[in-house]
Tab-separated table of C-alpha atoms in Angstrom:
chain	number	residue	atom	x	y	z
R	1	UNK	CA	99.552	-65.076	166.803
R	2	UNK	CA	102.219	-67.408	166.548
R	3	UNK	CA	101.521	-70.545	167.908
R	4	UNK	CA	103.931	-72.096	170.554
R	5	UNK	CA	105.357	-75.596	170.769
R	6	UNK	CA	103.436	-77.798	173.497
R	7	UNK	CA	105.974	-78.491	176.921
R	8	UNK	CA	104.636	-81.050	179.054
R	9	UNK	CA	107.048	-82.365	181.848
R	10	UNK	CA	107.131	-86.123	182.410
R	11	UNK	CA	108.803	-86.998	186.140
R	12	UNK	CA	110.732	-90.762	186.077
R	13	UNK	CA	110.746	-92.144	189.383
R	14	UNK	CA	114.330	-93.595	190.933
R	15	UNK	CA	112.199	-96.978	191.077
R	16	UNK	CA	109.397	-98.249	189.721
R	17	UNK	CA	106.282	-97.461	191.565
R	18	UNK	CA	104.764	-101.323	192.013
R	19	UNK	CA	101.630	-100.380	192.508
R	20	UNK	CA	101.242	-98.235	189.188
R	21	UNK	CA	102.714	-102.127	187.499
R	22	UNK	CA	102.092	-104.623	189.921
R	23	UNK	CA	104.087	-107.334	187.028
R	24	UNK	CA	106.841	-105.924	187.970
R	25	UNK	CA	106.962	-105.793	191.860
R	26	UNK	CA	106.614	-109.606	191.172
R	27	UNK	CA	109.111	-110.074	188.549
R	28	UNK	CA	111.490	-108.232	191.041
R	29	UNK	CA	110.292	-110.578	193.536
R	30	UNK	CA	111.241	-113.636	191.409
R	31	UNK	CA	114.677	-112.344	190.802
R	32	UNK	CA	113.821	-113.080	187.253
R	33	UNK	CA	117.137	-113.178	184.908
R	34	UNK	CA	116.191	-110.154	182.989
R	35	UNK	CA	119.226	-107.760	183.292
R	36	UNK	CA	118.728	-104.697	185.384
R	37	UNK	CA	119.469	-101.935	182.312
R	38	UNK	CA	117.058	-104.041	180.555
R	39	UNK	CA	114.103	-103.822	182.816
R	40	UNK	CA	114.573	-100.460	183.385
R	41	UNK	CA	114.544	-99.387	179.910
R	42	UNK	CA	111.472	-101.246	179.849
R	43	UNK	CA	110.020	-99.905	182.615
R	44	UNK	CA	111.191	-95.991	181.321
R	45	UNK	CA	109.243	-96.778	178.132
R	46	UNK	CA	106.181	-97.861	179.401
R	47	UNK	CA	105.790	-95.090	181.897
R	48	UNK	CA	106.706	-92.370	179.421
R	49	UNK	CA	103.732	-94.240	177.194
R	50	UNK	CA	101.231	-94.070	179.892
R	51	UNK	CA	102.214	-90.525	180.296
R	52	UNK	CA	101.901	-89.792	176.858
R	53	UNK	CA	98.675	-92.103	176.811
R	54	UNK	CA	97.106	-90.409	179.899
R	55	UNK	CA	97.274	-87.189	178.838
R	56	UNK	CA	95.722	-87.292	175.320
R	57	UNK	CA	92.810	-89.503	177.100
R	58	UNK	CA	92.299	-86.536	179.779
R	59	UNK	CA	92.100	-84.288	176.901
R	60	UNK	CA	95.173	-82.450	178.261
R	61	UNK	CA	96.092	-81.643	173.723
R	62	UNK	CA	96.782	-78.204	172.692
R	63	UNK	CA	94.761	-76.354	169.714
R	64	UNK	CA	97.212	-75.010	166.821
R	65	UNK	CA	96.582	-71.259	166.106
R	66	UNK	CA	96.007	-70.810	162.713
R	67	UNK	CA	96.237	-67.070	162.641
R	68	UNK	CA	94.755	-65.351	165.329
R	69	UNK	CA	92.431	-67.653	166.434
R	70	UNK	CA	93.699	-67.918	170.023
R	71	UNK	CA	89.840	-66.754	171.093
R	72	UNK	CA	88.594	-69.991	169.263
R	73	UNK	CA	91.184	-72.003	170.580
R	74	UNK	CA	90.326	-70.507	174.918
R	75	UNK	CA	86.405	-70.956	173.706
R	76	UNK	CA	86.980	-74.675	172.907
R	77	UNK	CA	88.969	-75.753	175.918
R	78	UNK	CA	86.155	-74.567	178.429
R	79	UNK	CA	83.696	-76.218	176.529
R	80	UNK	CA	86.085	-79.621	176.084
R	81	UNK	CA	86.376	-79.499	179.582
R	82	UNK	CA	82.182	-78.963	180.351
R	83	UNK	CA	81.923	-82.706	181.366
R	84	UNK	CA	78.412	-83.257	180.162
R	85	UNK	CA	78.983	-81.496	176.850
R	86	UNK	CA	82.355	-83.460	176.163
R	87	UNK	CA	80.809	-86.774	177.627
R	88	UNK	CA	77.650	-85.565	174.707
R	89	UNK	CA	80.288	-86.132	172.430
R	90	UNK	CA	82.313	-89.142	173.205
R	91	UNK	CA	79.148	-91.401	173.524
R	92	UNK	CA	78.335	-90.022	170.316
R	93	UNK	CA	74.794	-88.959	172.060
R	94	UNK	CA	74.814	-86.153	169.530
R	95	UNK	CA	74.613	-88.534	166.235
R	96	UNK	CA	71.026	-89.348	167.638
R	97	UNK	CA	69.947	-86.392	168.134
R	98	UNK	CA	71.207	-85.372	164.672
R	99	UNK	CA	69.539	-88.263	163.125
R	100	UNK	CA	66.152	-87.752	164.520
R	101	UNK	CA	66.154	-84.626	163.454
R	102	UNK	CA	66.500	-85.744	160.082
R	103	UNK	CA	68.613	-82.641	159.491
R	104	UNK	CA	70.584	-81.597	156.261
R	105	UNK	CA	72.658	-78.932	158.177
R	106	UNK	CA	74.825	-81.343	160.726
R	107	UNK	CA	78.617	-80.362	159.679
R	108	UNK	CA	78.847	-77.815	162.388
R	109	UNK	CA	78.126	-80.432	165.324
R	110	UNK	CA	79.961	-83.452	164.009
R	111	UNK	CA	83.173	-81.423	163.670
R	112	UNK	CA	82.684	-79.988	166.755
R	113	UNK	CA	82.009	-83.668	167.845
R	114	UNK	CA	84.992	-84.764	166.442
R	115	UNK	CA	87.488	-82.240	167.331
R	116	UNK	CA	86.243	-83.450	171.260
R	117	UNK	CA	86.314	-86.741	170.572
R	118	UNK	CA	90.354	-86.321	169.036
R	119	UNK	CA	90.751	-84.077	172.046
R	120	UNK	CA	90.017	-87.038	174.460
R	121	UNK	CA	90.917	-89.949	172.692
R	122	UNK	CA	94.028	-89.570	170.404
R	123	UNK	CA	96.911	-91.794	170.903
R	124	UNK	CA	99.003	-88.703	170.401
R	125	UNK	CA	99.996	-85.851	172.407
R	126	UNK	CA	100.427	-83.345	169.473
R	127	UNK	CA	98.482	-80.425	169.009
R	128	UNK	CA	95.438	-80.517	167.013
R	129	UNK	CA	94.334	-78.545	164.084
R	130	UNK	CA	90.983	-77.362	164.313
R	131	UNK	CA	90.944	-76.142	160.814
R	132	UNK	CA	87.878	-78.253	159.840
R	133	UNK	CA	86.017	-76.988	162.566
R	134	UNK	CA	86.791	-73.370	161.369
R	135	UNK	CA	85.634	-74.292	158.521
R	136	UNK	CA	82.226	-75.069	159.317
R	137	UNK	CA	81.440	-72.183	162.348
R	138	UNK	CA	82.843	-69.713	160.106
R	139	UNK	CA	80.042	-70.804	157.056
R	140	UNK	CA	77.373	-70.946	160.242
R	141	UNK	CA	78.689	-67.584	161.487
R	142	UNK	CA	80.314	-65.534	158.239
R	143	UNK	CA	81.520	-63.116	160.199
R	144	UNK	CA	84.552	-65.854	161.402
R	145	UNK	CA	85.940	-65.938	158.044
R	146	UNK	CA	89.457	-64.883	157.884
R	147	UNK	CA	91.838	-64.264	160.360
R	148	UNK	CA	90.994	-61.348	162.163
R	149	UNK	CA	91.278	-61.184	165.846
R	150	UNK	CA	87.766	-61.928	167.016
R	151	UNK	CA	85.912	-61.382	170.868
R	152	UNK	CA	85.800	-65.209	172.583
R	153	UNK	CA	82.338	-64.473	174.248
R	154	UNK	CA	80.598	-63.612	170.870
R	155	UNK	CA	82.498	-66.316	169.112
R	156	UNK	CA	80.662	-68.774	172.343
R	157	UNK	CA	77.258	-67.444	171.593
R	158	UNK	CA	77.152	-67.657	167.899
R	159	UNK	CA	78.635	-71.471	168.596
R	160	UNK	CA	76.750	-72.949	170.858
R	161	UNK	CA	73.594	-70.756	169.088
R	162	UNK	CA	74.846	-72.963	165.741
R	163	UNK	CA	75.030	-76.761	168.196
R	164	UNK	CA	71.774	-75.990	169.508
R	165	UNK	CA	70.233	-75.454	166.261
R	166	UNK	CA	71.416	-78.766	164.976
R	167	UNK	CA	70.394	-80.695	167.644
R	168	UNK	CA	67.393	-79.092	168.292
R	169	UNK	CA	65.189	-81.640	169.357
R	170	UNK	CA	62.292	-79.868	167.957
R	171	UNK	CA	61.977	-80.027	164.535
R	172	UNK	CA	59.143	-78.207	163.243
R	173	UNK	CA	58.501	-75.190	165.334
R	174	UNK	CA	54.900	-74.390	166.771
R	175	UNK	CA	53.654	-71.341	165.305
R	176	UNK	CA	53.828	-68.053	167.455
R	177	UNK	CA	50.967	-67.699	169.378
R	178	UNK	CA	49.854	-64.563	172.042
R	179	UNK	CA	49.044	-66.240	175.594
R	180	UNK	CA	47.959	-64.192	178.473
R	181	UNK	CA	49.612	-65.567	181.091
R	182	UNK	CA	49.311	-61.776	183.387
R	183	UNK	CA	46.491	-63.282	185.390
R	184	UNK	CA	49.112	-66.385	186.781
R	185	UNK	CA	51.511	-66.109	189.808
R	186	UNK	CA	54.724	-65.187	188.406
R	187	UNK	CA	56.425	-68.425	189.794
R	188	UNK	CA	53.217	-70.364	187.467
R	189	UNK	CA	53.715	-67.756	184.566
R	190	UNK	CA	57.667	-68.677	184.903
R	191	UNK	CA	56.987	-72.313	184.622
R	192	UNK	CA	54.287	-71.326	181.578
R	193	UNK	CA	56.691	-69.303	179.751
R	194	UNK	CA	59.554	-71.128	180.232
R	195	UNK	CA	57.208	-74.505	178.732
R	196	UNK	CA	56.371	-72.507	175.857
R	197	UNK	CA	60.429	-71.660	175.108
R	198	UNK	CA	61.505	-75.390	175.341
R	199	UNK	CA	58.432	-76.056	172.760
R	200	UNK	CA	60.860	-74.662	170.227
R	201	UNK	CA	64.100	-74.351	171.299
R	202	UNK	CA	64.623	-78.050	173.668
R	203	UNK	CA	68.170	-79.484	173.065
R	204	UNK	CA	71.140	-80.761	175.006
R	205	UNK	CA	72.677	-77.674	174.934
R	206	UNK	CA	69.766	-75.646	176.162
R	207	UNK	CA	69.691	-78.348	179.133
R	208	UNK	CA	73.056	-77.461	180.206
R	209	UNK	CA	73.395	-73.580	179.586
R	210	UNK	CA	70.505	-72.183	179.399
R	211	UNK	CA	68.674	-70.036	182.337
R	212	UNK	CA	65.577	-67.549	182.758
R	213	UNK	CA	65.352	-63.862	183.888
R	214	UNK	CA	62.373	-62.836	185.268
R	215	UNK	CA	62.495	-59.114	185.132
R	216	UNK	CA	60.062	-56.944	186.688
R	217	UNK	CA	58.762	-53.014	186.210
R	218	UNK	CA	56.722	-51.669	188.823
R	219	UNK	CA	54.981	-47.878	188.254
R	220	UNK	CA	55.859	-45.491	190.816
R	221	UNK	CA	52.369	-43.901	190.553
R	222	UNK	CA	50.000	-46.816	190.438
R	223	UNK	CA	52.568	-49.693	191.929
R	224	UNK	CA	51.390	-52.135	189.436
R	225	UNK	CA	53.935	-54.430	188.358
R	226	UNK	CA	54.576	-56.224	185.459
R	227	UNK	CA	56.991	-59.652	185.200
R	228	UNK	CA	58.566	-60.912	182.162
R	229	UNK	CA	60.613	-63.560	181.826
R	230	UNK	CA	63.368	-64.812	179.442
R	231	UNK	CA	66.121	-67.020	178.329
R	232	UNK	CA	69.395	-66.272	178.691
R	233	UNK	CA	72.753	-68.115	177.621
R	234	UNK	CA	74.939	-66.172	179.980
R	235	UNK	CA	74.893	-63.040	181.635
R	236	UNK	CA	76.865	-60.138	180.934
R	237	UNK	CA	77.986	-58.122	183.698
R	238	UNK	CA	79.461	-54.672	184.560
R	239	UNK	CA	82.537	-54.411	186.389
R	240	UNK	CA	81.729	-52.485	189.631
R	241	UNK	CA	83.862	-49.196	190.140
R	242	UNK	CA	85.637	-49.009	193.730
R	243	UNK	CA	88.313	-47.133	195.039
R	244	UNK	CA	90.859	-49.614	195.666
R	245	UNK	CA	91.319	-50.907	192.032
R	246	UNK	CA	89.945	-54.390	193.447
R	247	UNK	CA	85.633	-55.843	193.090
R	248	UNK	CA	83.878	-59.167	193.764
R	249	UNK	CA	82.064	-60.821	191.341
R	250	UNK	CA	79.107	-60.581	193.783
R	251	UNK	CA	79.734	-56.249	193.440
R	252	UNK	CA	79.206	-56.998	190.196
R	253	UNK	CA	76.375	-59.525	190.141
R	254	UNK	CA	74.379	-56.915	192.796
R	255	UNK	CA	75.365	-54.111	189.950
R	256	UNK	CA	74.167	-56.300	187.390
R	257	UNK	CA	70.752	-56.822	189.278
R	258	UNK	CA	69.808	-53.343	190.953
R	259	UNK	CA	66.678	-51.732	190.622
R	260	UNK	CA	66.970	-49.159	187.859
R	261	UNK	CA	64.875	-45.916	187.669
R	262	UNK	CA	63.481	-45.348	183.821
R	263	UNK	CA	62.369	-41.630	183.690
R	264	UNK	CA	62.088	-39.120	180.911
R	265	UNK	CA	62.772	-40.955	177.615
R	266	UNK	CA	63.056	-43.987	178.852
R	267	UNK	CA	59.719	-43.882	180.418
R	268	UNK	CA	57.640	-47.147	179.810
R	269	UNK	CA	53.633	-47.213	179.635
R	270	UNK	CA	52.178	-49.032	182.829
R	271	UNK	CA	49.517	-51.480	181.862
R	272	UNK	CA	47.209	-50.363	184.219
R	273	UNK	CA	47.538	-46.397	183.713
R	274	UNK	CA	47.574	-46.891	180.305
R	275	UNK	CA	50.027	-44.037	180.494
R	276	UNK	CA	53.877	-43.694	180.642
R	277	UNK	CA	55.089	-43.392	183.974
R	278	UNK	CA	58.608	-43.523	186.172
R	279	UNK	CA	59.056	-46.643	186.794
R	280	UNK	CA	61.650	-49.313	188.342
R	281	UNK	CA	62.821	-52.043	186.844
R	282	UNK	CA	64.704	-55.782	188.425
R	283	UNK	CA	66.402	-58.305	187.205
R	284	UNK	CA	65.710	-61.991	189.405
R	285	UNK	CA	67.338	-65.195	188.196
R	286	UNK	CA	63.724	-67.281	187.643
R	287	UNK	CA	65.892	-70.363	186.984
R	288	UNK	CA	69.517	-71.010	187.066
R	289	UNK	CA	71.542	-72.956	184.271
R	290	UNK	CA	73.643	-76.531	184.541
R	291	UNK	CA	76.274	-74.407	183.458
R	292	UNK	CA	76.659	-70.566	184.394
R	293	UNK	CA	78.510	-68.512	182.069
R	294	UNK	CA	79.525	-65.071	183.142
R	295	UNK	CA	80.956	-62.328	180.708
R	296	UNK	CA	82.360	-59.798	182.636
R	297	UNK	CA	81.984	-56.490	180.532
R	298	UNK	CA	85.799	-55.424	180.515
R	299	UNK	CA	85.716	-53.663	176.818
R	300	UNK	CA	83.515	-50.556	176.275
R	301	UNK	CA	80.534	-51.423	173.953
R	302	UNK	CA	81.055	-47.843	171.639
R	303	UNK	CA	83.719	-49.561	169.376
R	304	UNK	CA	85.688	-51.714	171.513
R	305	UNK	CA	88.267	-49.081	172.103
R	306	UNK	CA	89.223	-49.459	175.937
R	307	UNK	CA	90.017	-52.194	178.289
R	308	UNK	CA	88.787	-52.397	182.245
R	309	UNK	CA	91.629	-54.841	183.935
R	310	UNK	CA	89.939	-54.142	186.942
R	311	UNK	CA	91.093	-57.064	189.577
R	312	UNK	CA	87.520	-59.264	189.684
R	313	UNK	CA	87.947	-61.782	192.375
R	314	UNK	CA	85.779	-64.684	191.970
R	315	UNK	CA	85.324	-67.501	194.270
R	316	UNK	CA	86.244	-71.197	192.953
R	317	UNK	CA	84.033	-73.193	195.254
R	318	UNK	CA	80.951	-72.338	196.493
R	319	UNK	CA	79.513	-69.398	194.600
R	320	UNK	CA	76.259	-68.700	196.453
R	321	UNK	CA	73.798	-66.681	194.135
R	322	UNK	CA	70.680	-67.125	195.865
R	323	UNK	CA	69.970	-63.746	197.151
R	324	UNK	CA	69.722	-63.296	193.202
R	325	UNK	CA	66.879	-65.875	192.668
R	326	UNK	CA	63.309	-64.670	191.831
R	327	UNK	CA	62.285	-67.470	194.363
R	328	UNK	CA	63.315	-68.337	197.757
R	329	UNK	CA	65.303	-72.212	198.595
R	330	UNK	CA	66.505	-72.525	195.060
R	331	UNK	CA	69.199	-74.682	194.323
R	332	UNK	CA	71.889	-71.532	192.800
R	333	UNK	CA	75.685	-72.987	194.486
R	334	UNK	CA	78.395	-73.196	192.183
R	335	UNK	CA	81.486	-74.421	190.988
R	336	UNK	CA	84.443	-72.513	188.762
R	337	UNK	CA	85.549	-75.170	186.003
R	338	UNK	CA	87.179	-72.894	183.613
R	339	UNK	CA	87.998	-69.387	182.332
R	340	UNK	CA	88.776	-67.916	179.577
R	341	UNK	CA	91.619	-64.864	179.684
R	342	UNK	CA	92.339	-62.253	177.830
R	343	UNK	CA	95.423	-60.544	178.288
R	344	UNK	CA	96.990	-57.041	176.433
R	345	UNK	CA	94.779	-54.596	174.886
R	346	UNK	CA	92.212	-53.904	172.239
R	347	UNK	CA	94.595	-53.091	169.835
R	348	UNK	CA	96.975	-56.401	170.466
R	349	UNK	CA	95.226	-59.113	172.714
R	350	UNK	CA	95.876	-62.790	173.292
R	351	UNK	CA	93.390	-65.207	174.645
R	352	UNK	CA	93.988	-68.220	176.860
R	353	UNK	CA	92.067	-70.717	179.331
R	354	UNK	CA	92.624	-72.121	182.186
R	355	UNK	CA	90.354	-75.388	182.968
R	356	UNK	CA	89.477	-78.125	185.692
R	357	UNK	CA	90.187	-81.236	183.946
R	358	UNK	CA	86.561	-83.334	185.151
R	359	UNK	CA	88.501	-86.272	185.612
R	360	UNK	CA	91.273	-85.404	188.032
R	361	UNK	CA	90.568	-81.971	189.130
R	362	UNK	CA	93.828	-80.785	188.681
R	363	UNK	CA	93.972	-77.080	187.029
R	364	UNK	CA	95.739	-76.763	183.719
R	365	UNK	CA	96.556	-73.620	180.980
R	366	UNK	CA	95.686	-74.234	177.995
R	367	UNK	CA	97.883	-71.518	175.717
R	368	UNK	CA	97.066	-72.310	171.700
R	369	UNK	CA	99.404	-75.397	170.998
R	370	UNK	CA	100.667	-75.685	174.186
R	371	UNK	CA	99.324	-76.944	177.587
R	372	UNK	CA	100.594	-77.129	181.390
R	373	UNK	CA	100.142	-77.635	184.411
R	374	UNK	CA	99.149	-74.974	186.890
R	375	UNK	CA	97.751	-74.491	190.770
R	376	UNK	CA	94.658	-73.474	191.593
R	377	UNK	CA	96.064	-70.325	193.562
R	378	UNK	CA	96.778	-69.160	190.215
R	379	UNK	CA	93.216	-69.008	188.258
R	380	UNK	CA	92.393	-65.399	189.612
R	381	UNK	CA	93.235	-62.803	187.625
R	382	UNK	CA	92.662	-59.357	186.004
R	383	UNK	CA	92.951	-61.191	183.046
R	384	UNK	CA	89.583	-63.059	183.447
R	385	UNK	CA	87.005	-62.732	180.510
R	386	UNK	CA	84.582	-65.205	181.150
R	387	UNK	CA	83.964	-67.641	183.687
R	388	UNK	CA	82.214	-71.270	183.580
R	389	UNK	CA	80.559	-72.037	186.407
R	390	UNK	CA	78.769	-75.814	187.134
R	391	UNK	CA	75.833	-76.339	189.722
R	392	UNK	CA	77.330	-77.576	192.585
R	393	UNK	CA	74.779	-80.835	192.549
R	394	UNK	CA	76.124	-81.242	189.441
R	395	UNK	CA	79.513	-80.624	189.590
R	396	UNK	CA	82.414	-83.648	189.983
R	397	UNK	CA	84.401	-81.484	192.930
C-alpha cells in the first residue's frame, strides 16, 4: 500500500501566549527596541520548533510502508504507545536484561528498542523507516519475509513471542518435571502452576501481557471436576450474533467464556470414572494481565476467506471483567489505550491504529506515514481488530 505523506496542523496564535515564553511577556514589558516584525518572526519560529519538537518527543512520528506492511506499522504504534513497554525502552532497561542474559540472539530487541527510542526522541517529525526492524522479525519469524499482506494479531504474537525470548530473564530452563498439584485448592494450584511458568518463561514482557486461564471440566455423571490452568498472551474472541447488526464486547467476552457441552467425539475421560463421559467445560480468568489484549475473531479461521464487520462496541473507561474472574474481589477494571483497525476485505485490507498518547491523553490515528489528531468519540468502530486494554491501577487516565 502506498504510503501517504504525514499532515500535522500547527495553530499560530494572534499573540504570543506569555505563559508558554514567559521572556517574552517581559521583553514586551520593557518595551525593548526590538522591532515588532522582528519579534514576531522570532516568536513564529520558535513556536513552530516546539511544535515540531513536541511532537517527535510524544512519539506522535509516522511509520513508512514499505510494501504492505501497514499491519506492522498499526502493531507498532499500540505497542509505542504501551507506556511501560516504551518507557522499557527509553531507559534502555532492556540492554540489562539483554546483557545478563549473556545472549547471542539480541538484534530483534535492540531494533525494536531503537525504532521506540527514534519514535520518542527524534528531533524530526518525518516518518520513520522501520526497515531494520523488518529485517530482524522477519529472520525471527520467516514467514514475514516479503511483502505480502500479513494478519496484525499473528504478526503481535510472533513479536512479542521473539522480545520475550531475548529478554528472558531465565536463562537456562529447568527441566520438565510432572507435579501433582490435583490434591491443592485451585486458587493454591493457580499460584503453583503459575510459579512453575515464570520458572521459565519470567521477562518484562510476560510482566505486562501475560495472564492465566483456569479452565475447568466437570463430568456430568460423576460431577468430578478437573482445573487447569494456563498462560495466555491475549484472548481471542467470537463476535456474538444478534439481530440488530450491533454486540458488546461483554456479549462477546460471556460467548467467549460459556460453559460448553463436549459429547460424542469430543467426549473427554473423567479422572475419576476412568471412562469418557459428557462433560462441561469453563473458561475463568485465574489472573488478569498489565496489559489486556483482545482479538476479536472477525475473519473465518477455514482460509481467511470472509470478514464479520459486525459493530463491537467497547467501552473506553472502565471495562469491568470481574464476573469473568476464577476468584471473587480481583482487581480486573480497565482502560482502552489503543486499537488496531482493519478496514476493506480479505482480499484488499488496510490496517491502521488509533492510540492514547500516555503523556497527554489526547487520541491520535496513526495511518502508515502519516499521523493526526482525532476525538475520542471517534475510536469505536466496525473496523476494530484488536484492542489494548491497561489495568486501571495501572493506567495514566
Amino acid at each position: 500500500m502506498p504510503s501517504m505523506r504525514q499532515s500535522y496542523t500547527v495553530t499560530v496564535p494572534e499573540e504570543p501566549p506569555a505563559a508558554a515564553f514567559p521572556f517574552l511577556k517581559q521583553d514586551m514589558r520593557r518595551k525593548s527596541s526590538v522591532s515588532g516584525s522582528v519579534l514576531v518572526s522570532t516568536f513564529v519560529g520558535l513556536l513552530i520548533n516546539q511544535a515540531k519538537n513536541s511532537k517527535s518527543a510524544q512519539g506522535l512520528v509516522g511509520l513508512k510502508n514499505l510494501g504492505n506492511t501497514c499491519f506492522m506499522n498499526s502493531i507498532l504504534q499500540c505497542l509505542s504507545n504501551t507506556h511501560s513497554l516504551r518507557d522499557y525502552c527509553l531507559h534502555n532497561s532492556h540492554r540489562r536484561d539483554l546483557n545478563n542474559n549473556s545472549r547471542t540472539n539480541t538484534a530483534l530487541m535492540e531494533e525494536f528498542a531503537k525504532l521506540i527510542q527514534t519514535m520518542w526522541t527524534s528531533s524530526s517529525s518525518e516518518a520513520v523507516s522501520p526497515s531494520e526492524f523488518k529485517t530482524q522479525i522477519q529472520r525471527y519469524a520467516p514467514r514475514f519475509v516479503g511483502y505480502n499482506q500479513q494478519d496484525a494479531q499473528e504478526f503481535l504474537r510472533f513479536l512479542l513471542d521473539g522480545l520475550h525470548n531475548e529478554v528472558n530473564r531465565v536463562t537456562v530452563r529447568p527441566r520438565g518435571t510432572v507435579e501433582d498439584f490435583d490434591h491443592l485448592p485451585d486458587e493454591e494450584k493457580g499460584k503453583k502452576m503459575w510459579s512453575k511458568y515464570l520458572e521459565r518463561e519470567d521477562s518484562k514482557v510476560v510482566d505486562l501481557f501475560v495472564g492465566q486461564l483456569k479452565s475447568s471440566l466437570t463430568c456430568s455423571h460423576c460431577g468430578f471436576c478437573s482445573t487447569v490452568f494456563d498462560p495466555f498472551w491475549d484472548l481471542s474472541l467470537p463476535i456474538a450474533k444478534k439481530g440488530y447488526g450491533e454486540v458488546s464486547l461483554m456479549d462477546c467476552m460471556r460467548l467467549f467464556t460459556k460453559e460448553d457441552v463436549l459429547d460424542g467425539d469430543e467426549k473427554p475421560t473423567c479422572y475419576r470414572c476412568k471412562a469418557r463421559r459428557r462433560c462441561t467445560k469453563k473458561f475463568t480468568v485465574q489472573k488478569f494481565p498489565k496489559i489486556l489484549v483482545l482479538h476479536l475473531k472477525r475473519f473465518s479461521e477455514a482460509r481467511r476467506t470472509s470478514k464479520l464487520s459486525t459493530f463491537v462496541n467497547f467501552p473506553m473507561k472502565d471495562l469491568d471483567l470481574r464476573e469473568f474472574a476464577s476468584e471473587n474481589s480481583i482487581n480486573a477494571v480497565y482502560n482502552l489505550y489503543a486499537v488496531s483497525n482493519h478496514s476493506g476485505t480479505t482480499m484488499g485490507g488496510h490496517y491502521t491504529a488509533y492510540c492514547r498518547n500516555p503523556n497527554s491523553g489526547e487520541w491520535y490515528t496513526f495511518n502508515d506515514s502519516r499521523v493526526t489528531p482525532m476525538s475520542s468519540s471517534q475510536v469505536r468502530s466496525s473496523d476494530a481488530y484488536v484492542l489494548f486494554y491497561e489495568l486501571a491501577s495501572s493506567s495514566r487516565m
